[in-house]
């Protein structure tokens, strides 16, 4: 009798985990220089395929747009590989002759990588390069809605790695995916660590797996524009609109709400319109909120990553041609105003602050509502205002740069990453931009540096 989908997925997860573990054992001891060459080769193999994989992702998931997914794929291949080339993950990492301590990096083992439907190919590229750089095996568990594009991305990278001598099975992807199968992969005895990117339910399941877990939380990114930016307001507007419309808002690090000082609010509205923003009427905004969110205070998955035109059509109002984002003017924060929450589509909330203190207060409240620990953005030429804003409870404070390009480490010198930790603010183990350095165990070799018997004299024993 044919097994049902859950049983097939569980069986596949067990098989992949066992094969990955054997491949990992064979991979142990591989020259780090050869691993670096392997990482570079996998990244180069993605380059000519980046647009095709983006097309596969859009066709399968219905989220985002091809050109921006191509850019995401290239960033996670080329920029991540450039970063990884300059860091050391295996062997002696550092030594301190004065303290007689040396640190050595060793792999963790088999990585279970949960892949979100919003970024089904780019996240796989990032996690595979990071895991292999750290000497691990990896099994990707895509969202059921992104299996085909995920399998194809893994196939390209695994083929290159195997051509360069990697054991078969070092890089795998579940082809039969259910929640039960993914859960089995996370809990399997051969799995060493879980990398979880996705919705709150998935992240909770990952932390409940009993395995060490790197996971991320929601991002309700506030963007405060200070009056000192008056002469640069056009560039600020371009950064905000470009970041928010990128891949139709599927990145949680994009701006979710703009807060403007009263002195520049009118000009910012004007510039946002010039850059392609459409300001909804209150009635249109209310209909839009009902389209984007369900009655359960959650985003409707069918409205994630949709174009402004598709969202406007669904909410039954007209917008000008070439509109890039939709904006709702807001004054309150909370579920009674749903558009003040995280929106994984090109929809932005706009607040006019009473003054700078009120603007920072609004940013703090927005971050605490649905985005605690993730990212916040400030545009200001006043260092004292930036210092005050840095008290917003987020792991990344981005200054004078677009949220998505700054947060993922392209326009800033943050570590390039497509997995942004949110810290204990939101239940995550790290607030870092996660990299290959989070996928190694660090062993320290410490020589005696002072006479051990001195403890008796020092403490009067």
Coordinates of C-alpha atoms in Angstrom, one line a residue:
X1 CA 0.0 0.0 0.0
X2 CA 1.3 3.5 -0.9
X3 CA 2.5 5.6 2.0
X4 CA 0.7 8.9 2.6
X5 CA 2.6 12.2 2.1
X6 CA 3.6 12.6 5.7
X7 CA 5.1 9.1 5.9
X8 CA 7.0 9.6 2.6
X9 CA 8.3 12.9 3.9
X10 CA 9.4 11.4 7.2
X11 CA 11.1 8.5 5.4
X12 CA 12.9 11.0 3.1
X13 CA 14.1 13.1 6.0
X14 CA 15.5 10.1 7.8
X15 CA 17.3 8.9 4.6
X16 CA 18.7 12.4 3.9
X17 CA 20.0 12.8 7.4
X18 CA 21.8 9.5 7.5
X19 CA 23.3 10.0 4.0
X20 CA 24.4 13.6 5.1
X21 CA 26.0 12.3 8.2
X22 CA 28.1 9.7 6.3
X23 CA 29.1 12.4 3.8
X24 CA 30.1 14.7 6.6
X25 CA 32.3 12.0 8.1
X26 CA 34.1 11.7 4.7
X27 CA 34.4 15.4 4.4
X28 CA 36.1 15.8 7.8
X29 CA 39.7 16.8 7.4
X30 CA 39.3 18.3 3.9
X31 CA 41.9 21.0 3.3
X32 CA 40.3 24.4 4.1
X33 CA 41.9 25.8 1.0
X34 CA 40.1 23.2 -1.1
X35 CA 36.8 24.0 0.7
X36 CA 37.4 27.7 -0.2
X37 CA 37.8 26.7 -3.8
X38 CA 34.6 24.7 -3.6
X39 CA 32.7 27.6 -2.2
X40 CA 33.9 29.9 -4.9
X41 CA 33.0 27.4 -7.6
X42 CA 29.5 26.9 -6.3
X43 CA 29.0 30.7 -6.2
X44 CA 30.3 31.1 -9.8
X45 CA 27.9 28.3 -10.9
X46 CA 24.9 30.3 -9.6
X47 CA 25.9 33.5 -11.4
X48 CA 24.7 32.5 -14.9
X49 CA 21.6 30.7 -13.4
X50 CA 20.5 33.6 -11.1
X51 CA 17.7 34.9 -13.3
X52 CA 16.4 31.4 -14.3
X53 CA 16.3 30.5 -10.6
X54 CA 14.5 33.7 -9.8
X55 CA 12.0 32.9 -12.6
X56 CA 11.4 29.4 -11.2
X57 CA 10.8 30.9 -7.7
X58 CA 8.3 33.5 -8.9
X59 CA 6.5 30.9 -11.0
X60 CA 6.2 28.4 -8.2
X61 CA 5.5 30.6 -5.2
X62 CA 3.7 33.5 -6.8
X63 CA 5.8 35.9 -4.7
X64 CA 8.0 38.8 -5.7
X65 CA 9.5 39.6 -9.1
X66 CA 12.1 38.0 -11.2
X67 CA 14.6 40.8 -11.5
X68 CA 14.9 41.4 -7.8
X69 CA 15.1 37.7 -7.1
X70 CA 18.0 37.6 -9.5
X71 CA 19.7 40.3 -7.5
X72 CA 19.1 38.4 -4.3
X73 CA 20.5 35.2 -5.8
X74 CA 23.6 37.1 -7.0
X75 CA 24.2 38.8 -3.6
X76 CA 23.9 35.5 -1.8
X77 CA 26.3 33.8 -4.2
X78 CA 28.9 36.4 -5.1
X79 CA 28.9 38.8 -2.0
X80 CA 28.7 35.9 0.4
X81 CA 31.5 34.1 -1.3
X82 CA 33.6 37.3 -1.3
X83 CA 33.1 37.6 2.5
X84 CA 33.7 33.9 3.2
X85 CA 37.0 34.0 1.3
X86 CA 38.5 36.3 3.8
X87 CA 37.5 34.5 7.0
X88 CA 38.9 31.4 8.6
X89 CA 36.5 28.8 10.0
X90 CA 38.6 25.6 10.2
X91 CA 41.9 24.8 11.9
X92 CA 43.7 27.3 14.0
X93 CA 41.7 30.5 14.1
X94 CA 44.0 32.5 16.4
X95 CA 46.7 32.1 19.0
X96 CA 47.8 34.4 21.8
X97 CA 51.3 33.6 23.0
X98 CA 51.0 35.9 26.0
X99 CA 48.1 34.0 27.5
X100 CA 49.2 30.7 25.9
X101 CA 45.8 30.1 24.3
X102 CA 44.9 29.0 20.8
X103 CA 41.5 28.6 19.2
X104 CA 40.6 25.9 16.6
X105 CA 37.5 25.8 14.5
X106 CA 35.7 22.5 14.0
X107 CA 32.5 21.7 12.0
X108 CA 29.2 21.1 13.8
X109 CA 28.1 18.2 11.6
X110 CA 24.8 18.0 9.8
X111 CA 22.9 21.3 9.3
X112 CA 19.1 21.2 8.9
X113 CA 18.3 24.3 6.9
X114 CA 14.7 25.4 6.9
X115 CA 13.9 27.6 3.8
X116 CA 11.2 30.3 3.6
X117 CA 8.8 30.6 0.8
X118 CA 9.5 34.3 0.4
X119 CA 13.2 33.7 -0.5
X120 CA 13.3 30.1 -1.6
X121 CA 16.4 30.1 -3.8
X122 CA 18.6 32.9 -2.3
X123 CA 18.3 31.6 1.2
X124 CA 19.4 28.1 0.0
X125 CA 22.4 29.7 -1.7
X126 CA 23.4 31.5 1.5
X127 CA 23.0 28.5 3.8
X128 CA 24.8 26.1 1.6
X129 CA 27.8 28.3 1.1
X130 CA 27.9 29.1 4.8
X131 CA 27.5 25.4 5.9
X132 CA 30.2 24.1 3.5
X133 CA 32.6 26.8 4.4
X134 CA 32.3 25.6 8.0
X135 CA 33.0 22.0 7.0
X136 CA 29.4 20.8 7.5
X137 CA 26.9 18.7 5.6
X138 CA 23.5 20.4 4.9
X139 CA 20.0 19.2 4.2
X140 CA 17.6 21.9 3.0
X141 CA 13.9 21.7 3.9
X142 CA 12.1 24.1 1.6
X143 CA 8.6 25.3 2.1
X144 CA 6.1 23.0 0.3
X145 CA 5.3 25.9 -2.0
X146 CA 9.0 26.3 -3.0
X147 CA 10.2 22.7 -3.5
X148 CA 10.9 22.7 -7.3
X149 CA 13.0 25.9 -7.3
X150 CA 14.7 24.8 -4.1
X151 CA 15.6 21.4 -5.5
X152 CA 17.0 22.9 -8.7
X153 CA 19.1 25.4 -6.7
X154 CA 20.6 22.6 -4.6
X155 CA 21.1 20.4 -7.6
X156 CA 23.3 23.1 -9.3
X157 CA 25.4 23.6 -6.2
X158 CA 25.7 20.0 -5.2
X159 CA 26.8 19.0 -8.7
X160 CA 29.7 21.5 -8.6
X161 CA 30.8 20.5 -5.1
X162 CA 30.8 16.8 -6.1
X163 CA 32.8 17.5 -9.3
X164 CA 35.4 19.0 -7.0
X165 CA 35.5 16.0 -4.7
X166 CA 32.8 16.6 -2.2
X167 CA 31.1 13.3 -1.0
X168 CA 27.8 12.7 -2.6
X169 CA 25.1 13.6 -0.2
X170 CA 27.0 16.4 1.5
X171 CA 24.5 18.9 0.0
X172 CA 20.9 17.7 -0.2
X173 CA 17.3 19.0 -0.5
X174 CA 14.1 17.3 0.7
X175 CA 11.9 16.7 -2.4
X176 CA 8.9 15.4 -0.4
X177 CA 8.1 18.1 2.1
X178 CA 5.5 18.2 4.8
X179 CA 5.5 19.7 8.3
X180 CA 6.0 16.3 9.8
X181 CA 8.9 15.5 7.5
X182 CA 10.7 18.8 8.3
X183 CA 10.1 18.1 12.0
X184 CA 11.7 14.7 11.6
X185 CA 14.7 16.2 9.9
X186 CA 15.2 18.7 12.8
X187 CA 14.8 16.1 15.5
X188 CA 16.8 13.4 13.8
X189 CA 19.8 11.9 15.8
X190 CA 22.2 12.8 13.0
X191 CA 21.2 16.5 12.9
X192 CA 23.6 18.7 14.8
X193 CA 22.1 22.2 14.3
X194 CA 19.0 23.8 12.8
X195 CA 19.1 27.0 10.8
X196 CA 15.5 28.2 10.7
X197 CA 14.2 31.1 8.5
X198 CA 10.4 31.4 8.2
X199 CA 7.2 32.3 10.0
X200 CA 6.6 32.3 13.8
X201 CA 5.1 28.8 13.8
X202 CA 8.1 27.3 12.0
X203 CA 10.6 29.1 14.2
X204 CA 8.8 27.9 17.4
X205 CA 8.9 24.3 16.0
X206 CA 12.6 24.7 15.4
X207 CA 13.3 25.8 18.9
X208 CA 11.2 22.9 20.2
X209 CA 13.2 20.3 18.2
X210 CA 15.6 19.7 21.0
X211 CA 18.5 20.7 18.8
X212 CA 20.8 23.8 18.9
X213 CA 18.9 26.3 16.7
X214 CA 19.7 29.5 14.9
X215 CA 16.4 31.2 14.2
X216 CA 15.1 34.7 13.4
X217 CA 12.0 36.6 14.2
X218 CA 9.6 39.1 12.6
X219 CA 10.8 42.5 11.4
X220 CA 8.6 45.5 11.8
X221 CA 11.2 48.0 10.7
X222 CA 10.7 51.6 11.7
X223 CA 12.4 54.3 9.6
X224 CA 12.8 57.7 11.3
X225 CA 13.6 60.7 9.1
X226 CA 15.1 63.6 11.1
X227 CA 14.7 67.2 10.2
X228 CA 18.5 67.5 9.6
X229 CA 17.9 65.6 6.3
X230 CA 16.0 68.5 4.7
X231 CA 18.6 69.0 1.9
X232 CA 18.8 65.3 1.1
X233 CA 15.1 64.5 1.3
X234 CA 14.9 63.3 -2.3
X235 CA 17.6 60.7 -1.8
X236 CA 15.9 59.6 1.5
X237 CA 12.7 59.1 -0.4
X238 CA 14.4 57.1 -3.1
X239 CA 16.1 54.8 -0.6
X240 CA 12.8 54.2 1.3
X241 CA 10.8 53.4 -1.9
X242 CA 13.5 51.3 -3.5
X243 CA 14.0 49.2 -0.3
X244 CA 10.3 48.7 0.3
X245 CA 9.4 47.7 -3.2
X246 CA 12.4 45.4 -3.6
X247 CA 11.0 42.0 -4.6
X248 CA 7.6 43.3 -3.7
X249 CA 8.4 43.7 0.0
X250 CA 9.3 40.0 0.7
X251 CA 12.3 40.8 2.8
X252 CA 11.6 41.4 6.5
X253 CA 14.5 43.9 6.8
X254 CA 12.7 46.4 4.5
X255 CA 11.1 49.5 6.0
X256 CA 7.6 49.0 7.4
X257 CA 6.9 52.5 8.7
X258 CA 8.3 55.9 8.0
X259 CA 8.3 58.5 10.7
X260 CA 9.0 62.1 9.7
X261 CA 9.8 65.1 11.7
X262 CA 7.1 67.8 11.2
X263 CA 9.6 70.2 9.6
X264 CA 10.2 67.8 6.7
X265 CA 7.1 65.7 6.6
X266 CA 5.4 67.7 3.8
X267 CA 8.5 67.6 1.6
X268 CA 9.0 63.9 2.3
X269 CA 5.5 63.1 1.2
X270 CA 6.0 65.1 -2.0
X271 CA 9.3 63.3 -2.8
X272 CA 7.8 59.9 -2.0
X273 CA 5.1 60.5 -4.5
X274 CA 7.7 61.6 -7.1
X275 CA 9.5 58.3 -6.5
X276 CA 6.4 56.2 -7.1
X277 CA 4.5 56.1 -3.9
X278 CA 0.7 56.3 -3.8
X279 CA -0.9 57.6 -0.6
X280 CA -4.1 55.8 0.1
X281 CA -7.2 57.5 1.3
X282 CA -8.4 56.4 4.8
X283 CA -11.1 54.3 3.2
X284 CA -8.7 52.7 0.7
X285 CA -6.2 52.0 3.5
X286 CA -8.9 50.2 5.6
X287 CA -9.9 48.0 2.6
X288 CA -6.2 47.3 2.0
X289 CA -5.7 46.2 5.6
X290 CA -8.6 43.8 5.2
X291 CA -7.0 42.4 2.1
X292 CA -3.5 41.9 3.6
X293 CA -4.5 40.6 7.0
X294 CA -6.9 37.9 8.1
X295 CA -9.1 38.2 11.2
X296 CA -6.5 36.2 13.1
X297 CA -4.0 39.1 13.1
X298 CA -1.9 37.4 10.5
X299 CA -0.9 38.2 7.0
X300 CA -2.9 36.4 4.2
X301 CA -0.2 34.3 2.5
X302 CA -1.9 34.9 -0.8
X303 CA -1.2 38.6 -0.5
X304 CA 2.5 38.3 0.4
X305 CA 4.9 39.5 -2.2
X306 CA 2.3 40.9 -4.6
X307 CA 2.6 44.0 -6.8
X308 CA 1.0 47.3 -5.8
X309 CA -1.4 47.0 -8.7
X310 CA -2.5 43.5 -7.6
X311 CA -3.1 44.7 -4.0
X312 CA -5.0 47.8 -5.2
X313 CA -7.1 45.6 -7.5
X314 CA -7.9 43.3 -4.6
X315 CA -8.8 46.3 -2.4
X316 CA -10.9 47.8 -5.2
X317 CA -9.2 51.1 -5.8
X318 CA -7.3 52.7 -8.6
X319 CA -3.6 53.7 -8.6
X320 CA -1.5 55.5 -11.2
X321 CA 0.7 53.6 -13.6
X322 CA 4.2 52.7 -12.4
X323 CA 3.2 52.9 -8.8
X324 CA 6.0 51.3 -6.7
X325 CA 4.6 51.3 -3.2
X326 CA 1.3 52.0 -1.4
X327 CA 1.4 54.2 1.7
X328 CA -1.2 54.5 4.5
X329 CA -1.0 57.6 6.8
X330 CA -1.2 56.3 10.4
X331 CA -1.3 57.9 13.9
X332 CA -1.7 54.8 16.1
X333 CA 0.2 51.5 16.6
X334 CA -1.4 48.1 17.3
X335 CA -3.7 45.5 15.8
X336 CA -6.5 48.0 15.8
X337 CA -4.5 49.6 13.0
X338 CA -3.2 46.5 11.1
X339 CA -1.0 48.4 8.7
X340 CA 1.2 49.4 11.6
X341 CA 2.4 45.7 11.7
X342 CA 4.9 43.9 9.5
X343 CA 3.7 43.7 5.9
X344 CA 5.6 41.5 3.5
X345 CA 4.5 43.4 0.5
X346 CA 5.1 46.9 -0.9
X347 CA 2.9 48.7 1.6
X348 CA 4.3 51.3 4.0
X349 CA 2.8 53.1 7.0
X350 CA 3.6 56.8 7.4
X351 CA 3.6 58.8 10.6
X352 CA 4.2 62.5 11.2
X353 CA 5.9 63.0 14.6
X354 CA 5.4 66.0 16.8
X355 CA 9.1 66.5 17.4
X356 CA 12.3 64.4 17.5
X357 CA 11.6 62.9 20.8
X358 CA 8.2 61.8 19.7
X359 CA 9.7 60.4 16.4
X360 CA 12.1 58.2 18.4
X361 CA 9.3 57.1 20.7
X362 CA 7.2 56.1 17.7
X363 CA 10.1 54.1 16.3
X364 CA 10.5 52.3 19.7
X365 CA 6.8 51.4 19.8
X366 CA 6.7 50.2 16.3
X367 CA 9.8 48.0 16.8
X368 CA 8.2 46.5 20.0
X369 CA 5.0 45.8 18.1
X370 CA 5.7 42.8 15.8
X371 CA 9.4 43.6 15.3
X372 CA 11.3 43.5 18.6
X373 CA 15.0 42.8 18.0
X374 CA 15.2 43.0 14.3
X375 CA 16.2 46.2 12.5
X376 CA 15.5 49.9 12.6
X377 CA 16.6 52.7 10.3
X378 CA 17.4 56.4 10.9
X379 CA 18.2 59.1 8.4
X380 CA 19.9 61.9 10.3
X381 CA 23.0 64.2 10.0
X382 CA 22.9 64.8 13.8
X383 CA 25.1 62.4 15.7
X384 CA 23.3 63.1 19.0
X385 CA 20.0 62.1 17.4
X386 CA 21.5 59.0 16.1
X387 CA 22.8 58.2 19.6
X388 CA 19.3 58.6 21.1
X389 CA 17.8 56.5 18.3
X390 CA 20.3 53.7 19.0
X391 CA 18.2 52.9 22.1
X392 CA 15.5 51.4 19.9
X393 CA 15.4 47.7 20.9
X394 CA 16.7 46.2 17.6
X395 CA 19.8 44.2 16.7
X396 CA 20.7 46.5 13.8
X397 CA 20.5 50.3 13.8
X398 CA 21.0 51.4 10.1
X399 CA 22.0 55.0 9.5
X400 CA 21.4 56.9 6.2
X401 CA 21.0 53.7 4.1
X402 CA 18.2 51.6 2.7
X403 CA 16.9 49.0 5.1
X404 CA 17.4 45.9 2.9
X405 CA 20.8 46.9 1.4
X406 CA 22.1 48.0 4.8
X407 CA 20.7 45.1 6.9
X408 CA 21.9 42.4 4.7
X409 CA 25.4 43.9 4.7
X410 CA 25.7 45.3 1.2
X411 CA 25.7 49.1 1.8
X412 CA 27.1 48.7 5.3
X413 CA 30.0 46.7 6.7
X414 CA 27.8 44.4 8.6
X415 CA 28.5 40.7 7.9
X416 CA 26.8 39.8 4.6
X417 CA 23.9 37.5 5.5
X418 CA 20.4 36.5 4.6
X419 CA 19.6 35.4 8.1
X420 CA 19.4 38.3 10.5
X421 CA 19.2 37.3 14.2
X422 CA 16.8 39.2 16.5
X423 CA 18.3 38.4 19.9
X424 CA 16.5 37.5 23.1
X425 CA 14.2 40.5 22.5
X426 CA 12.1 38.1 20.3
X427 CA 13.4 34.7 21.5
X428 CA 16.4 34.2 19.2
X429 CA 19.8 32.9 20.4
X430 CA 21.7 35.6 18.5
X431 CA 21.3 39.2 17.3
X432 CA 24.1 38.9 14.8
X433 CA 24.0 38.7 11.0
X434 CA 24.4 34.9 10.9
X435 CA 27.4 33.6 9.0
X436 CA 29.6 30.5 8.7
X437 CA 31.2 31.5 12.0
X438 CA 28.0 30.5 13.7
X439 CA 28.2 27.0 12.3
X440 CA 31.5 25.9 13.9
X441 CA 32.5 24.8 17.3
X442 CA 35.5 26.6 18.7
X443 CA 38.0 24.5 20.6
X444 CA 40.5 26.3 22.9
X445 CA 43.8 24.9 23.8
X446 CA 45.1 26.5 27.0
X447 CA 48.6 26.0 28.6
X448 CA 49.2 26.7 32.2
X449 CA 50.1 30.3 32.5
X450 CA 50.5 30.7 36.3
X451 CA 51.4 28.2 39.1
X452 CA 48.3 26.2 40.0
X453 CA 49.4 26.0 43.7
X454 CA 49.2 29.8 44.0
X455 CA 45.4 29.4 44.5
X456 CA 46.0 28.2 48.0
X457 CA 48.1 31.3 48.9
X458 CA 45.8 33.7 47.2
X459 CA 42.6 32.6 48.8
X460 CA 44.1 31.6 52.2
X461 CA 43.3 27.9 51.9

